[in-house]
């Protein structure tokens, strides 16, 4: 429609009519003359409004969710951080307890052998030296660590120091194929040399080919000249298999080491050797043997008639019974034999 004088007059007229209808509707109340028209319009346009509302409501809900998502995200993040902190605390408590036990066991070993040790933590497994079985510890020359020092933990021999830096050191583990240590067997003092075999038991060659060795025998380090690289008396392991000597000059046995080389954490470097060889004092105590169970005993008394009566008064037999026979029947048979003996004697007299 073009903007003309007629169109303006029409617009003013429509507005005037609208105000007039509104005034009449308000004054009429429930009996308004336009109520019928309003209901007809509601009937026609109601479904359209509901459809538009259904289409618009999800959008409104989505807008509200986006508006509230920031608060929810912050709360979830706070809960996740709190949960992670609790897990870390529980994990650290377990690890702390484990390390306390390791440290306590190591100090007891050092005390039993009179070793002066420097505690250290394993910070890496494996080193730049090929595929050797090694660990890196957080103690070095600044801590008094030197090359060819013995390394132990609460279980036994770990290895020896091979490379030393200012703050770290590399330890060659006792199960490495390039590792060899002199050993002495508990009580018998048989000497040998233990060599690492990776994840398999240590191979020990005894100097005496006729040495009496059996599974369960235990070995300790023999010690080196000037206590380097090994101090004496450090537990090595237990014999698990013995190869027959076959007349050879040496004898080979296989020893399971006390140390678990794949789970090292706290170790001690022996910085001061003992004044005397501790011998077997550092070996763990053997478990006590269980006492044999007592055998129950039953007291049986013999009655005048030959019955055997136990402690409860129950008759359990008779001394006159013969194995596999009836005592009463046997007694009756004996009496019949005795009665027949005079008749037999008379018959013999008549025959003569």
Short mmCIF file of C-alpha atoms in Angstrom, two decimals:
data_model
loop_
_atom_site.label_atom_id
_atom_site.label_comp_id
_atom_site.label_asym_id
_atom_site.label_seq_id
_atom_site.Cartn_x
_atom_site.Cartn_y
_atom_site.Cartn_z
CA UNK A 1 0.00 0.00 0.00
CA UNK A 2 1.30 3.41 -0.96
CA UNK A 3 1.53 6.15 1.63
CA UNK A 4 -1.44 8.36 0.59
CA UNK A 5 -3.92 10.49 2.40
CA UNK A 6 -6.60 7.82 2.08
CA UNK A 7 -4.37 5.15 3.59
CA UNK A 8 -3.56 7.37 6.55
CA UNK A 9 -7.25 8.06 7.16
CA UNK A 10 -7.94 4.28 7.00
CA UNK A 11 -5.21 3.55 9.54
CA UNK A 12 -6.56 6.17 11.95
CA UNK A 13 -10.06 4.76 11.54
CA UNK A 14 -8.91 1.19 12.29
CA UNK A 15 -7.07 2.34 15.41
CA UNK A 16 -10.16 4.23 16.60
CA UNK A 17 -12.34 1.14 16.03
CA UNK A 18 -9.81 -1.04 17.96
CA UNK A 19 -9.85 1.29 20.98
CA UNK A 20 -13.66 1.37 20.85
CA UNK A 21 -13.87 -2.43 20.86
CA UNK A 22 -11.39 -2.67 23.76
CA UNK A 23 -13.44 -0.16 25.75
CA UNK A 24 -16.69 -2.01 25.09
CA UNK A 25 -15.04 -5.37 25.98
CA UNK A 26 -13.68 -4.08 29.27
CA UNK A 27 -16.96 -2.51 30.31
CA UNK A 28 -19.00 -5.56 29.27
CA UNK A 29 -16.98 -7.98 31.45
CA UNK A 30 -18.14 -11.60 31.13
CA UNK A 31 -21.15 -10.42 29.03
CA UNK A 32 -19.01 -8.56 26.57
CA UNK A 33 -20.53 -8.42 23.05
CA UNK A 34 -17.13 -9.39 21.56
CA UNK A 35 -16.73 -12.50 23.73
CA UNK A 36 -18.11 -14.74 20.97
CA UNK A 37 -15.67 -13.35 18.47
CA UNK A 38 -12.78 -13.83 20.97
CA UNK A 39 -13.74 -17.49 21.52
CA UNK A 40 -13.96 -18.06 17.77
CA UNK A 41 -10.50 -16.57 17.35
CA UNK A 42 -9.17 -18.79 20.18
CA UNK A 43 -10.64 -21.83 18.47
CA UNK A 44 -8.95 -20.97 15.21
CA UNK A 45 -5.58 -19.70 16.45
CA UNK A 46 -5.20 -21.89 19.65
CA UNK A 47 -3.68 -24.93 17.89
CA UNK A 48 -1.30 -22.67 16.01
CA UNK A 49 -0.13 -21.08 19.28
CA UNK A 50 0.41 -24.50 20.90
CA UNK A 51 2.49 -25.65 17.95
CA UNK A 52 4.60 -22.54 18.05
CA UNK A 53 5.02 -22.93 21.83
CA UNK A 54 6.08 -26.58 21.48
CA UNK A 55 8.65 -25.56 18.93
CA UNK A 56 9.95 -22.67 20.97
CA UNK A 57 10.06 -24.39 24.42
CA UNK A 58 13.04 -26.75 23.64
CA UNK A 59 14.96 -23.79 22.38
CA UNK A 60 14.19 -21.91 25.58
CA UNK A 61 15.16 -24.94 27.65
CA UNK A 62 18.41 -25.31 25.72
CA UNK A 63 19.20 -21.65 26.28
CA UNK A 64 18.54 -22.12 30.01
CA UNK A 65 20.72 -25.24 30.10
CA UNK A 66 23.55 -23.43 28.39
CA UNK A 67 23.17 -20.60 30.88
CA UNK A 68 23.32 -23.06 33.83
CA UNK A 69 26.01 -25.31 32.35
CA UNK A 70 28.76 -23.04 33.56
CA UNK A 71 27.74 -23.54 37.18
CA UNK A 72 27.37 -27.29 36.72
CA UNK A 73 30.75 -27.54 35.01
CA UNK A 74 32.43 -25.68 37.84
CA UNK A 75 30.82 -27.98 40.42
CA UNK A 76 31.79 -31.12 38.50
CA UNK A 77 35.35 -29.87 38.15
CA UNK A 78 35.52 -29.16 41.88
CA UNK A 79 34.21 -32.66 42.68
CA UNK A 80 36.67 -34.28 40.27
CA UNK A 81 39.57 -32.40 41.83
CA UNK A 82 38.45 -33.40 45.31
CA UNK A 83 38.13 -37.05 44.23
CA UNK A 84 41.59 -37.01 42.64
CA UNK A 85 43.06 -35.47 45.79
CA UNK A 86 41.49 -38.21 47.93
CA UNK A 87 42.82 -40.94 45.63
CA UNK A 88 46.27 -39.38 45.65
CA UNK A 89 46.19 -39.19 49.43
CA UNK A 90 45.16 -42.81 49.79
CA UNK A 91 47.80 -43.88 47.28
CA UNK A 92 50.51 -41.84 48.96
CA UNK A 93 49.56 -43.28 52.36
CA UNK A 94 49.88 -46.85 51.03
CA UNK A 95 53.19 -46.05 49.39
CA UNK A 96 54.45 -44.31 52.51
CA UNK A 97 53.59 -47.33 54.63
CA UNK A 98 55.32 -49.63 52.15
CA UNK A 99 58.46 -47.51 52.13
CA UNK A 100 58.50 -47.34 55.91
CA UNK A 101 58.42 -51.15 56.04
CA UNK A 102 61.23 -51.37 53.47
CA UNK A 103 63.35 -48.87 55.35
CA UNK A 104 62.76 -50.63 58.66
CA UNK A 105 63.77 -54.02 57.20
CA UNK A 106 66.89 -52.52 55.62
CA UNK A 107 67.98 -50.86 58.87
CA UNK A 108 67.55 -54.17 60.69
CA UNK A 109 69.74 -55.91 58.08
CA UNK A 110 72.36 -53.19 58.39
CA UNK A 111 72.26 -53.42 62.17
CA UNK A 112 72.64 -57.21 62.16
CA UNK A 113 75.68 -57.00 59.90
CA UNK A 114 77.11 -53.79 61.42
CA UNK A 115 77.10 -52.13 58.00
CA UNK A 116 77.29 -48.36 57.68
CA UNK A 117 74.82 -47.53 54.92
CA UNK A 118 73.62 -44.57 52.93
CA UNK A 119 69.94 -44.77 52.07
CA UNK A 120 68.83 -43.99 48.51
CA UNK A 121 65.74 -44.13 46.34
CA UNK A 122 65.52 -45.89 42.99
CA UNK A 123 64.66 -43.22 40.42
CA UNK A 124 65.11 -45.21 37.20
CA UNK A 125 65.34 -48.79 36.01
CA UNK A 126 67.81 -49.59 33.28
CA UNK A 127 70.63 -47.34 32.12
CA UNK A 128 72.31 -46.22 28.95
CA UNK A 129 74.65 -49.23 29.12
CA UNK A 130 72.95 -51.53 26.63
CA UNK A 131 70.39 -53.96 28.00
CA UNK A 132 72.03 -54.51 31.38
CA UNK A 133 70.00 -55.07 34.52
CA UNK A 134 70.70 -51.78 36.25
CA UNK A 135 69.02 -49.15 38.38
CA UNK A 136 69.76 -45.47 39.00
CA UNK A 137 69.66 -44.14 42.57
CA UNK A 138 69.39 -40.57 43.82
CA UNK A 139 72.72 -40.59 45.68
CA UNK A 140 76.15 -39.86 44.23
CA UNK A 141 79.64 -38.66 44.97
CA UNK A 142 78.28 -35.68 46.92
CA UNK A 143 76.76 -38.22 49.33
CA UNK A 144 79.92 -40.26 49.77
CA UNK A 145 79.07 -42.89 47.17
CA UNK A 146 82.03 -44.46 45.36
CA UNK A 147 82.40 -47.04 42.66
CA UNK A 148 82.44 -50.75 43.67
CA UNK A 149 80.37 -50.33 46.80
CA UNK A 150 77.92 -53.04 47.88
CA UNK A 151 74.20 -52.25 47.56
CA UNK A 152 71.57 -54.06 49.64
CA UNK A 153 68.00 -53.68 50.87
CA UNK A 154 65.82 -55.28 53.51
CA UNK A 155 65.88 -58.63 51.68
CA UNK A 156 69.52 -59.08 50.75
CA UNK A 157 72.10 -58.36 48.05
CA UNK A 158 70.93 -55.92 45.37
CA UNK A 159 74.16 -55.34 43.42
CA UNK A 160 77.20 -53.09 43.24
CA UNK A 161 77.82 -49.48 42.22
CA UNK A 162 79.37 -49.18 38.74
CA UNK A 163 79.05 -45.51 37.75
CA UNK A 164 78.92 -42.46 40.04
CA UNK A 165 77.84 -38.90 39.30
CA UNK A 166 77.55 -35.91 41.62
CA UNK A 167 73.94 -36.63 42.56
CA UNK A 168 73.17 -40.06 41.10
CA UNK A 169 74.77 -43.47 40.70
CA UNK A 170 74.23 -46.58 38.58
CA UNK A 171 73.95 -49.98 40.25
CA UNK A 172 74.53 -53.27 38.41
CA UNK A 173 71.98 -55.74 39.75
CA UNK A 174 72.96 -59.18 41.02
CA UNK A 175 70.83 -60.94 38.39
CA UNK A 176 72.72 -59.36 35.48
CA UNK A 177 74.68 -61.92 33.37
CA UNK A 178 77.84 -59.79 33.83
CA UNK A 179 77.48 -59.90 37.62
CA UNK A 180 79.56 -62.35 39.67
CA UNK A 181 79.96 -62.53 43.44
CA UNK A 182 81.79 -64.90 45.76
CA UNK A 183 79.45 -66.86 48.04
CA UNK A 184 79.70 -68.95 51.20
CA UNK A 185 77.13 -71.54 52.22
CA UNK A 186 75.56 -71.37 55.66
CA UNK A 187 77.10 -73.69 58.29
CA UNK A 188 79.23 -75.80 55.89
CA UNK A 189 81.21 -72.76 54.60
CA UNK A 190 81.40 -74.23 51.09
CA UNK A 191 82.65 -71.52 48.72
CA UNK A 192 81.42 -70.74 45.24
CA UNK A 193 80.76 -68.04 42.65
CA UNK A 194 77.23 -66.84 41.83
CA UNK A 195 76.43 -65.46 38.37
CA UNK A 196 73.25 -63.65 37.34
CA UNK A 197 70.90 -65.15 34.76
CA UNK A 198 68.31 -62.42 34.30
CA UNK A 199 64.87 -63.53 35.43
CA UNK A 200 66.09 -67.08 36.15
CA UNK A 201 67.73 -68.24 39.40
CA UNK A 202 71.39 -67.42 39.98
CA UNK A 203 73.89 -70.03 38.82
CA UNK A 204 76.39 -70.92 41.56
CA UNK A 205 79.50 -73.01 40.97
CA UNK A 206 80.93 -74.53 44.14
CA UNK A 207 84.66 -75.07 44.21
CA UNK A 208 84.15 -78.48 45.76
CA UNK A 209 82.62 -80.88 43.25
CA UNK A 210 81.61 -83.22 46.09
CA UNK A 211 80.04 -80.56 48.29
CA UNK A 212 76.86 -81.72 49.99
CA UNK A 213 74.18 -79.30 48.86
CA UNK A 214 70.40 -79.66 49.02
CA UNK A 215 67.42 -77.43 48.20
CA UNK A 216 66.79 -74.92 50.97
CA UNK A 217 70.46 -74.33 51.79
CA UNK A 218 71.26 -70.62 52.09
CA UNK A 219 74.14 -68.52 50.82
CA UNK A 220 75.73 -65.21 51.81
CA UNK A 221 78.46 -63.09 50.23
CA UNK A 222 82.00 -64.24 51.00
CA UNK A 223 83.46 -60.74 50.82
CA UNK A 224 86.20 -59.13 48.74
CA UNK A 225 89.66 -57.79 49.36
CA UNK A 226 89.34 -54.53 51.32
CA UNK A 227 85.56 -55.07 51.21
CA UNK A 228 85.26 -53.90 47.59
CA UNK A 229 83.13 -54.54 45.70
CA UNK A 230 81.46 -56.80 48.27
CA UNK A 231 81.28 -56.84 52.03
CA UNK A 232 80.85 -60.25 53.75
CA UNK A 233 77.67 -61.73 55.17
CA UNK A 234 75.02 -60.17 52.90
CA UNK A 235 72.22 -62.72 52.19
CA UNK A 236 72.19 -63.90 48.56
CA UNK A 237 69.48 -66.54 48.30
CA UNK A 238 68.35 -70.17 48.74
CA UNK A 239 69.22 -73.25 46.72
CA UNK A 240 66.30 -74.44 44.58
CA UNK A 241 67.98 -77.05 42.36
CA UNK A 242 71.16 -79.11 42.47
CA UNK A 243 72.82 -80.54 39.37
CA UNK A 244 74.66 -83.82 39.81
CA UNK A 245 78.40 -83.30 39.86
CA UNK A 246 79.13 -86.14 37.43
CA UNK A 247 82.71 -86.32 38.65
CA UNK A 248 83.48 -82.71 37.68
CA UNK A 249 85.86 -80.61 39.74
CA UNK A 250 83.11 -78.07 40.45
CA UNK A 251 79.42 -78.41 41.19
CA UNK A 252 76.64 -76.17 39.85
CA UNK A 253 73.50 -75.33 41.81
CA UNK A 254 70.73 -72.82 41.18
CA UNK A 255 69.82 -70.23 43.78
CA UNK A 256 66.67 -68.14 44.06
CA UNK A 257 67.76 -64.64 45.19
CA UNK A 258 66.08 -63.05 48.17
CA UNK A 259 65.71 -59.71 46.36
CA UNK A 260 62.88 -59.02 43.93
CA UNK A 261 64.78 -57.08 41.28
CA UNK A 262 61.65 -55.89 39.45
CA UNK A 263 60.18 -54.04 42.45
CA UNK A 264 63.10 -52.16 43.98
CA UNK A 265 62.34 -48.86 45.71
CA UNK A 266 64.50 -48.15 48.79
CA UNK A 267 68.11 -49.41 48.85
CA UNK A 268 71.18 -48.83 50.96
CA UNK A 269 74.78 -48.36 49.80
CA UNK A 270 77.34 -49.79 52.24
CA UNK A 271 79.71 -46.89 52.82
CA UNK A 272 81.39 -48.50 55.85
CA UNK A 273 82.23 -52.21 56.06
CA UNK A 274 81.81 -54.18 59.31
CA UNK A 275 84.83 -54.65 61.57
CA UNK A 276 84.22 -58.40 61.68
CA UNK A 277 82.60 -60.86 59.30
CA UNK A 278 78.97 -61.22 60.47
CA UNK A 279 78.95 -64.77 59.09
CA UNK A 280 75.32 -65.98 59.08
CA UNK A 281 73.91 -63.34 61.44
CA UNK A 282 72.21 -61.37 58.66
CA UNK A 283 70.30 -64.31 57.21
CA UNK A 284 66.55 -64.26 57.89
CA UNK A 285 65.29 -66.49 60.64
CA UNK A 286 63.98 -69.83 59.48
CA UNK A 287 60.29 -70.43 60.19
CA UNK A 288 59.72 -72.54 63.27
CA UNK A 289 58.72 -76.13 62.60
CA UNK A 290 55.23 -77.06 63.69
CA UNK A 291 55.09 -79.38 66.69
CA UNK A 292 53.84 -82.89 65.84
CA UNK A 293 50.28 -83.58 66.85
CA UNK A 294 50.05 -85.85 69.91
CA UNK A 295 48.74 -89.37 69.30
CA UNK A 296 45.72 -90.14 71.47
CA UNK A 297 46.22 -93.10 73.86
CA UNK A 298 43.57 -95.51 75.14
CA UNK A 299 43.90 -97.24 78.52
CA UNK A 300 42.57 -100.81 78.58
CA UNK A 301 42.24 -102.98 81.72
CA UNK A 302 41.94 -106.80 81.87
CA UNK A 303 39.05 -108.19 83.91
CA UNK A 304 39.24 -111.55 85.80
CA UNK A 305 37.15 -113.22 83.10
CA UNK A 306 39.53 -112.01 80.41
CA UNK A 307 37.42 -109.11 79.10
CA UNK A 308 39.26 -106.00 77.92
CA UNK A 309 37.56 -102.82 79.20
CA UNK A 310 38.47 -99.27 78.06
CA UNK A 311 38.35 -96.09 80.18
CA UNK A 312 34.65 -95.58 79.52
CA UNK A 313 33.76 -99.06 80.83
CA UNK A 314 33.07 -100.49 77.36
CA UNK A 315 34.18 -104.07 76.64
CA UNK A 316 36.41 -103.98 73.60
CA UNK A 317 37.59 -107.61 73.52
CA UNK A 318 38.72 -110.69 75.43
CA UNK A 319 42.20 -112.09 75.84
CA UNK A 320 40.88 -115.66 75.37
CA UNK A 321 39.53 -114.91 71.91
CA UNK A 322 41.44 -116.41 69.01
CA UNK A 323 41.82 -114.39 65.82
CA UNK A 324 39.13 -115.35 63.33
CA UNK A 325 37.33 -117.74 65.72
CA UNK A 326 34.57 -117.86 68.31
CA UNK A 327 35.92 -118.04 71.85
CA UNK A 328 32.79 -119.69 73.24
CA UNK A 329 32.75 -122.32 70.50
CA UNK A 330 36.45 -123.03 70.95
CA UNK A 331 35.98 -123.46 74.70
CA UNK A 332 33.07 -125.88 74.18
CA UNK A 333 35.12 -127.89 71.71
CA UNK A 334 37.99 -128.11 74.19
CA UNK A 335 35.63 -129.47 76.88
CA UNK A 336 34.27 -132.16 74.50
CA UNK A 337 37.78 -133.27 73.64
CA UNK A 338 38.62 -133.59 77.32
CA UNK A 339 35.49 -135.71 77.93
CA UNK A 340 36.35 -138.10 75.10
CA UNK A 341 39.87 -138.76 76.34
CA UNK A 342 38.83 -141.43 79.06
CA UNK A 343 36.78 -143.37 76.49
CA UNK A 344 39.70 -143.45 74.12
CA UNK A 345 41.95 -144.69 76.89
CA UNK A 346 39.50 -147.59 77.72
CA UNK A 347 39.37 -148.61 74.05
CA UNK A 348 43.13 -148.79 73.98
CA UNK A 349 43.16 -151.09 77.04
CA UNK A 350 40.65 -153.51 75.43
CA UNK A 351 42.69 -153.69 72.24
CA UNK A 352 45.78 -154.66 74.23
#
